């Protein structure tokens, strides 16, 4: 065993201006010892330093992409925002094709561009679907606003199916976001909200198809338990029932249309993982393990993905991926190194797909182990999650298979931090510290270089009891290096580092030359 990279997901370093800091409050003797005996420093994980717009907090997808690439990876988020700013967004082929498809379905028929009256007569609509949020993790509501403005300018009848956040934003931020949306709709005369649904239902990624089906039924069949006069009223009534943004039950806005044959769908989420299940249902892309919730005859619609949600989806993409070459896993494989990737299911994609540059590929010598996350509604109910199982798996495979490089993710600080439950977040951090101790001991026995870091913050700012904070933070994250002998190896961590510097540092420690595509620099001096 040569090296191990351990990602403490959501473990940031809070500051005095933040809310309750579960990382600081937790009893973490192992982490504290490693920072004392090893070389320790901090990394920047937000904004342009990780390829995001200025002022935008980092997230797990972006974090692992940058870690694996060994360079700053400019995200689709940034590309979309920049295209809106420079005007090229308005000429996007996939988006304009979706508009044309809905406008009387005249594409390819040689007809002149239809008027708005023709569109109304033909009942062709574009349905904008996605997370109405400024969280910047899965979407940015400014992108939706730009779509609505474009639809208004092109005389396209559009409606919006709004998913509320409450996870990457405060639990009741949806009210303001929907109020902003309603103002944009009024200004441009199109884009009325037809349904409002919490992301818990609309954006499930763990094969809970019954949740996805509830969002689908609201959009396609206008079937839901609740109705409201407006989008803002929908969330306000949900709050009155004690349900905040993430868990808003599908709600129909009166007089909103259903998704029908001949319509177009334009997703505005730029992150892929939580858009896949609903995309499958809307586009009738059935999973291999057949889900009973799929319809026999779904509506015949054109579905456009804002970014590539899945390589197997044969659907138009507004912003095709730009995938980095010569990422960490590829370089290790080319050097003949074996590598082990381990995480529980909530973060499995991050140590595989995202770490590999957003590619569904297993490199030579790459072994993957997934540990199922607990089957609970929210992780504050089980803050230890599956950390023990992740550690057990890692120790067993390190001892039996002796991989050259281990990459492992502990999900707890992030996933429990998203619940807003401060006490549970403290327990989550302490559970990770305990497991980190077991793993560090096993790695020291095999003489590995050990790197401990985080992809972004979360549990380091839990807000107040009255106003819990459930989103990621802008804070720095730790970077700790422990040499094979358990010391700092005579090294120090330079200042000003980013996640892009981790892969070059790891490669240097095991004597593998970094490729020219990796523009990150070693963090150790």
Coordinates of C-alpha atoms in Angstrom, one line a residue, residues 159-525:
X159 CA -44.6 26.9 -18.0
X160 CA -42.4 26.1 -15.1
X161 CA -42.4 23.1 -12.8
X162 CA -40.6 24.4 -9.8
X163 CA -38.7 22.1 -7.4
X164 CA -37.9 23.7 -4.0
X165 CA -34.5 23.3 -2.3
X166 CA -34.1 23.7 1.4
X167 CA -31.0 21.6 1.4
X168 CA -28.4 23.7 -0.3
X169 CA -30.3 26.8 0.9
X170 CA -32.1 27.7 4.1
X171 CA -35.2 25.6 4.7
X172 CA -37.6 28.4 3.8
X173 CA -35.7 30.2 1.1
X174 CA -38.1 28.9 -1.5
X175 CA -40.7 31.5 -0.7
X176 CA -38.3 34.3 -1.8
X177 CA -37.1 32.3 -4.8
X178 CA -40.6 31.7 -6.0
X179 CA -41.6 35.3 -5.5
X180 CA -38.6 36.3 -7.7
X181 CA -39.8 33.8 -10.3
X182 CA -43.3 35.1 -10.3
X183 CA -42.0 38.6 -10.9
X184 CA -39.9 37.4 -13.8
X185 CA -42.9 35.6 -15.3
X186 CA -45.0 38.7 -15.0
X187 CA -42.3 40.8 -16.7
X188 CA -41.9 38.5 -19.7
X189 CA -45.5 37.2 -20.0
X190 CA -44.6 33.5 -20.0
X191 CA -43.3 30.8 -17.7
X192 CA -46.2 30.5 -15.3
X193 CA -45.6 28.0 -12.5
X194 CA -47.8 24.9 -13.0
X195 CA -46.5 22.7 -10.1
X196 CA -44.4 23.1 -7.0
X197 CA -42.6 20.0 -5.6
X198 CA -39.9 19.5 -3.0
X199 CA -36.6 18.1 -4.2
X200 CA -37.1 15.1 -1.9
X201 CA -39.7 13.8 -4.4
X202 CA -38.6 15.4 -7.7
X203 CA -34.9 14.8 -7.4
X204 CA -34.4 11.5 -5.6
X205 CA -31.3 9.6 -6.8
X206 CA -31.5 6.4 -4.7
X207 CA -34.1 4.5 -6.7
X208 CA -37.0 5.5 -4.6
X209 CA -39.2 5.5 -7.7
X210 CA -42.4 6.1 -5.7
X211 CA -41.1 9.5 -4.8
X212 CA -40.2 10.3 -8.4
X213 CA -43.6 9.1 -9.6
X214 CA -45.4 11.6 -7.3
X215 CA -43.5 14.5 -9.0
X216 CA -44.2 12.9 -12.4
X217 CA -47.9 12.5 -11.8
X218 CA -48.2 16.2 -10.8
X219 CA -46.4 17.3 -14.0
X220 CA -48.0 14.9 -16.5
X221 CA -51.4 14.0 -15.0
X222 CA -52.1 17.0 -12.8
X223 CA -52.5 14.6 -9.9
X224 CA -51.5 15.7 -6.5
X225 CA -53.0 16.0 -3.0
X226 CA -52.6 19.7 -2.7
X227 CA -53.5 22.8 -4.8
X228 CA -52.7 26.4 -4.5
X229 CA -53.5 29.7 -6.2
X230 CA -49.8 30.6 -6.7
X231 CA -46.3 29.1 -6.2
X232 CA -45.6 31.3 -3.2
X233 CA -48.9 30.3 -1.7
X234 CA -48.0 26.6 -2.3
X235 CA -44.9 26.9 -0.1
X236 CA -46.5 29.1 2.5
X237 CA -49.3 26.6 3.0
X238 CA -46.7 23.8 3.2
X239 CA -44.9 25.8 5.9
X240 CA -48.2 26.1 7.8
X241 CA -48.4 22.2 7.7
X242 CA -44.9 22.1 9.2
X243 CA -43.2 21.0 5.9
X244 CA -40.2 23.1 4.6
X245 CA -38.8 23.4 1.1
X246 CA -37.0 20.1 0.7
X247 CA -40.1 18.1 1.5
X248 CA -42.9 20.2 0.0
X249 CA -45.4 17.7 -1.3
X250 CA -46.3 17.9 -5.0
X251 CA -48.8 20.8 -5.3
X252 CA -50.8 21.9 -8.4
X253 CA -51.1 25.6 -9.2
X254 CA -54.6 26.2 -10.3
X255 CA -55.2 26.5 -14.1
X256 CA -51.7 25.2 -14.8
X257 CA -51.4 22.8 -17.9
X258 CA -50.3 19.2 -17.9
X259 CA -47.4 17.9 -20.0
X260 CA -48.9 16.7 -23.2
X261 CA -48.0 15.1 -26.5
X262 CA -46.0 17.5 -28.7
X263 CA -44.7 19.6 -25.8
X264 CA -41.0 20.1 -25.0
X265 CA -39.2 19.8 -21.7
X266 CA -36.1 21.8 -20.9
X267 CA -34.3 20.9 -17.7
X268 CA -32.4 23.7 -16.1
X269 CA -30.5 21.7 -13.5
X270 CA -26.8 21.6 -14.5
X271 CA -25.9 18.8 -12.1
X272 CA -26.7 15.3 -13.3
X273 CA -27.2 12.9 -10.5
X274 CA -30.5 14.1 -9.1
X275 CA -32.1 14.8 -12.5
X276 CA -31.7 11.2 -13.9
X277 CA -34.7 9.5 -12.4
X278 CA -37.3 12.0 -13.4
X279 CA -35.6 12.3 -16.8
X280 CA -36.0 8.6 -17.3
X281 CA -39.7 8.8 -16.6
X282 CA -40.3 11.8 -18.8
X283 CA -38.4 10.4 -21.7
X284 CA -39.5 6.8 -21.1
X285 CA -35.9 5.5 -20.6
X286 CA -36.7 2.4 -18.6
X287 CA -34.0 1.2 -16.1
X288 CA -32.7 -2.4 -16.4
X289 CA -34.4 -3.3 -13.1
X290 CA -37.9 -2.4 -14.3
X291 CA -39.6 0.1 -12.0
X292 CA -43.4 -0.5 -11.6
X293 CA -44.0 3.2 -11.5
X294 CA -43.2 3.6 -15.2
X295 CA -46.2 4.3 -17.5
X296 CA -47.0 2.1 -20.4
X297 CA -47.8 5.1 -22.7
X298 CA -46.2 8.3 -21.4
X299 CA -46.7 11.5 -23.4
X300 CA -44.6 11.9 -26.5
X301 CA -42.4 14.9 -25.7
X302 CA -39.0 16.3 -26.6
X303 CA -36.7 16.3 -23.5
X304 CA -33.6 18.5 -23.5
X305 CA -31.0 18.1 -20.8
X306 CA -29.2 21.2 -19.7
X307 CA -26.0 19.1 -19.3
X308 CA -25.3 15.4 -19.9
X309 CA -27.2 13.6 -17.2
X310 CA -26.2 10.1 -18.3
X311 CA -24.1 8.9 -21.2
X312 CA -26.7 6.3 -22.1
X313 CA -29.5 8.9 -22.5
X314 CA -30.0 9.6 -26.2
X315 CA -31.4 13.1 -25.7
X316 CA -30.4 16.6 -26.8
X317 CA -27.9 18.3 -24.5
X318 CA -27.7 22.1 -24.2
X319 CA -24.2 22.1 -22.8
X320 CA -22.2 19.0 -23.8
X321 CA -19.5 17.9 -21.3
X322 CA -15.9 18.9 -21.5
X323 CA -14.1 16.0 -19.9
X324 CA -10.6 16.3 -18.5
X325 CA -8.1 13.8 -19.8
X326 CA -5.3 12.2 -17.8
X327 CA -7.1 12.3 -14.5
X328 CA -5.7 10.7 -11.3
X329 CA -7.2 7.3 -11.9
X330 CA -6.0 7.2 -15.5
X331 CA -2.5 8.2 -14.5
X332 CA -2.3 5.6 -11.8
X333 CA -3.5 2.9 -14.3
X334 CA -1.0 3.9 -16.9
X335 CA 1.7 3.6 -14.2
X336 CA 0.6 0.1 -13.4
X337 CA -0.8 1.0 -10.0
X338 CA -3.9 -0.7 -8.5
X339 CA -6.5 1.5 -6.9
X340 CA -9.4 1.0 -4.5
X341 CA -12.4 3.3 -4.3
X342 CA -14.8 3.0 -1.4
X343 CA -17.8 5.1 -0.2
X344 CA -21.3 4.5 1.0
X345 CA -24.0 4.8 -1.7
X346 CA -24.7 8.5 -1.1
X347 CA -21.2 9.3 -2.2
X348 CA -20.3 6.4 -4.4
X349 CA -20.6 8.4 -7.6
X350 CA -18.2 11.0 -6.3
X351 CA -15.3 8.6 -5.7
X352 CA -15.9 6.9 -9.1
X353 CA -17.7 8.9 -11.8
X354 CA -16.8 12.4 -10.7
X355 CA -13.3 11.5 -9.6
X356 CA -12.7 10.0 -13.0
X357 CA -13.5 13.3 -14.7
X358 CA -17.3 12.8 -15.2
X359 CA -16.8 9.6 -17.1
X360 CA -18.5 6.2 -16.7
X361 CA -15.2 4.3 -16.9
X362 CA -13.2 1.9 -14.7
X363 CA -9.5 2.2 -15.3
X364 CA -7.3 -0.8 -15.4
X365 CA -6.5 -1.9 -11.8
X366 CA -9.5 0.1 -10.4
X367 CA -11.6 -1.8 -7.9
X368 CA -14.8 -0.3 -6.5
X369 CA -16.6 -1.1 -3.3
X370 CA -20.0 0.4 -2.3
X371 CA -21.5 0.2 1.2
X372 CA -25.3 0.9 1.3
X373 CA -26.3 4.0 3.1
X374 CA -29.0 3.6 5.8
X375 CA -32.6 3.3 4.7
X376 CA -33.9 6.2 6.8
X377 CA -35.9 9.3 5.7
X378 CA -33.2 11.7 6.9
X379 CA -29.8 11.1 8.2
X380 CA -30.1 12.9 11.4
X381 CA -32.0 9.8 12.5
X382 CA -28.8 7.8 12.0
X383 CA -25.9 10.2 12.0
X384 CA -23.3 7.5 12.1
X385 CA -24.7 6.4 8.7
X386 CA -22.5 3.6 7.2
X387 CA -19.1 4.9 8.3
X388 CA -18.3 1.8 10.2
X389 CA -19.1 -0.4 7.2
X390 CA -16.9 1.8 5.0
X391 CA -14.0 1.5 7.4
X392 CA -14.5 -2.3 7.8
X393 CA -14.5 -2.7 4.0
X394 CA -11.4 -0.6 3.6
X395 CA -9.4 -2.4 6.3
X396 CA -10.4 -5.8 5.0
X397 CA -9.4 -5.0 1.4
X398 CA -6.2 -3.2 2.4
X399 CA -5.2 -6.3 4.3
X400 CA -6.3 -8.8 1.7
X401 CA -5.8 -7.1 -1.7
X402 CA -3.0 -4.6 -0.8
X403 CA -4.0 -2.0 -3.4
X404 CA -1.4 0.7 -4.2
X405 CA -3.8 3.6 -3.7
X406 CA -7.0 4.0 -1.7
X407 CA -9.6 6.7 -2.2
X408 CA -12.3 6.8 0.4
X409 CA -15.2 9.1 1.3
X410 CA -16.9 9.5 4.6
X411 CA -20.3 11.1 3.9
X412 CA -21.6 12.0 7.3
X413 CA -20.7 15.6 7.9
X414 CA -22.2 16.6 4.6
X415 CA -25.3 14.4 4.6
X416 CA -26.2 15.0 8.2
X417 CA -25.3 18.7 7.9
X418 CA -27.9 19.0 5.2
X419 CA -30.6 18.1 7.8
X420 CA -29.9 21.2 9.9
X421 CA -29.9 19.2 13.1
X422 CA -26.9 20.5 15.0
X423 CA -26.7 17.7 17.6
X424 CA -26.9 15.1 15.0
X425 CA -24.2 16.8 13.0
X426 CA -21.9 16.8 16.0
X427 CA -22.6 13.0 16.4
X428 CA -21.8 12.6 12.7
X429 CA -18.5 14.3 13.0
X430 CA -17.6 12.3 16.0
X431 CA -18.5 9.0 14.3
X432 CA -16.2 9.9 11.4
X433 CA -13.4 10.7 13.8
X434 CA -13.7 7.3 15.4
X435 CA -13.6 5.6 12.0
X436 CA -10.8 7.7 10.9
X437 CA -8.8 6.5 13.8
X438 CA -9.4 2.8 12.9
X439 CA -8.5 3.5 9.3
X440 CA -5.4 5.6 10.1
X441 CA -4.0 2.8 12.4
X442 CA -4.5 0.2 9.6
X443 CA -2.8 2.5 7.0
X444 CA 0.1 3.2 9.3
X445 CA 0.7 -0.5 9.7
X446 CA 1.1 -0.9 6.0
X447 CA 3.3 2.2 5.6
X448 CA 1.1 4.3 3.5
X449 CA 1.3 8.0 2.8
X450 CA -2.0 9.3 4.1
X451 CA -3.8 12.5 2.9
X452 CA -6.9 13.7 4.8
X453 CA -9.0 16.5 3.3
X454 CA -12.6 17.6 2.5
X455 CA -14.3 18.6 -0.7
X456 CA -16.3 21.5 0.8
X457 CA -17.7 22.6 4.2
X458 CA -21.2 22.0 5.6
X459 CA -21.3 20.8 9.3
X460 CA -19.0 23.8 10.1
X461 CA -22.0 26.1 10.0
X462 CA -25.3 24.8 11.2
X463 CA -26.9 28.2 11.7
X464 CA -29.0 28.8 14.8
X465 CA -31.7 26.8 16.5
X466 CA -34.3 29.3 15.2
X467 CA -32.8 29.4 11.7
X468 CA -30.8 26.2 10.9
X469 CA -28.3 26.3 8.1
X470 CA -28.6 23.3 5.8
X471 CA -26.4 24.4 2.9
X472 CA -22.7 24.1 2.1
X473 CA -20.3 26.8 3.3
X474 CA -17.6 29.0 1.7
X475 CA -15.1 28.0 4.4
X476 CA -11.7 26.6 3.9
X477 CA -11.2 22.9 4.4
X478 CA -8.3 21.0 6.0
X479 CA -5.5 19.3 4.3
X480 CA -3.4 16.9 6.4
X481 CA -0.4 14.8 5.3
X482 CA 0.9 11.9 7.4
X483 CA 4.1 10.2 6.3
X484 CA 4.4 6.4 6.4
X485 CA 6.2 6.7 9.8
X486 CA 3.3 8.6 11.3
X487 CA 5.1 12.0 11.3
X488 CA 5.0 15.0 9.0
X489 CA 7.9 13.5 7.1
X490 CA 9.8 16.8 7.3
X491 CA 7.2 18.5 5.2
X492 CA 5.0 21.5 5.5
X493 CA 1.8 22.4 3.6
X494 CA 2.1 25.5 1.5
X495 CA -0.5 28.2 1.7
X496 CA -3.0 29.1 -1.1
X497 CA -3.6 25.5 -2.2
X498 CA -6.8 24.2 -3.8
X499 CA -8.4 20.9 -4.5
X500 CA -6.6 20.8 -7.9
X501 CA -3.3 20.4 -6.1
X502 CA -4.2 17.1 -4.3
X503 CA -3.6 14.7 -7.2
X504 CA -0.2 16.1 -8.1
X505 CA 0.7 15.9 -4.4
X506 CA -0.3 12.2 -4.1
X507 CA 1.4 11.3 -7.3
X508 CA 4.6 13.0 -6.1
X509 CA 4.5 11.0 -2.9
X510 CA 4.5 7.7 -4.7
X511 CA 7.0 8.7 -7.4
X512 CA 4.6 8.9 -10.3
X513 CA 5.2 11.8 -12.7
X514 CA 2.2 14.1 -13.1
X515 CA 1.1 14.6 -16.7
X516 CA 1.2 18.1 -18.3
X517 CA -2.6 18.4 -18.2
X518 CA -2.4 18.5 -14.4
X519 CA -1.7 22.1 -13.8
X520 CA -2.0 21.7 -10.0
X521 CA 1.2 21.9 -7.9
X522 CA 2.3 19.8 -5.0
X523 CA 1.1 21.1 -1.6
X524 CA 4.1 19.8 0.3
X525 CA 7.3 21.7 0.8

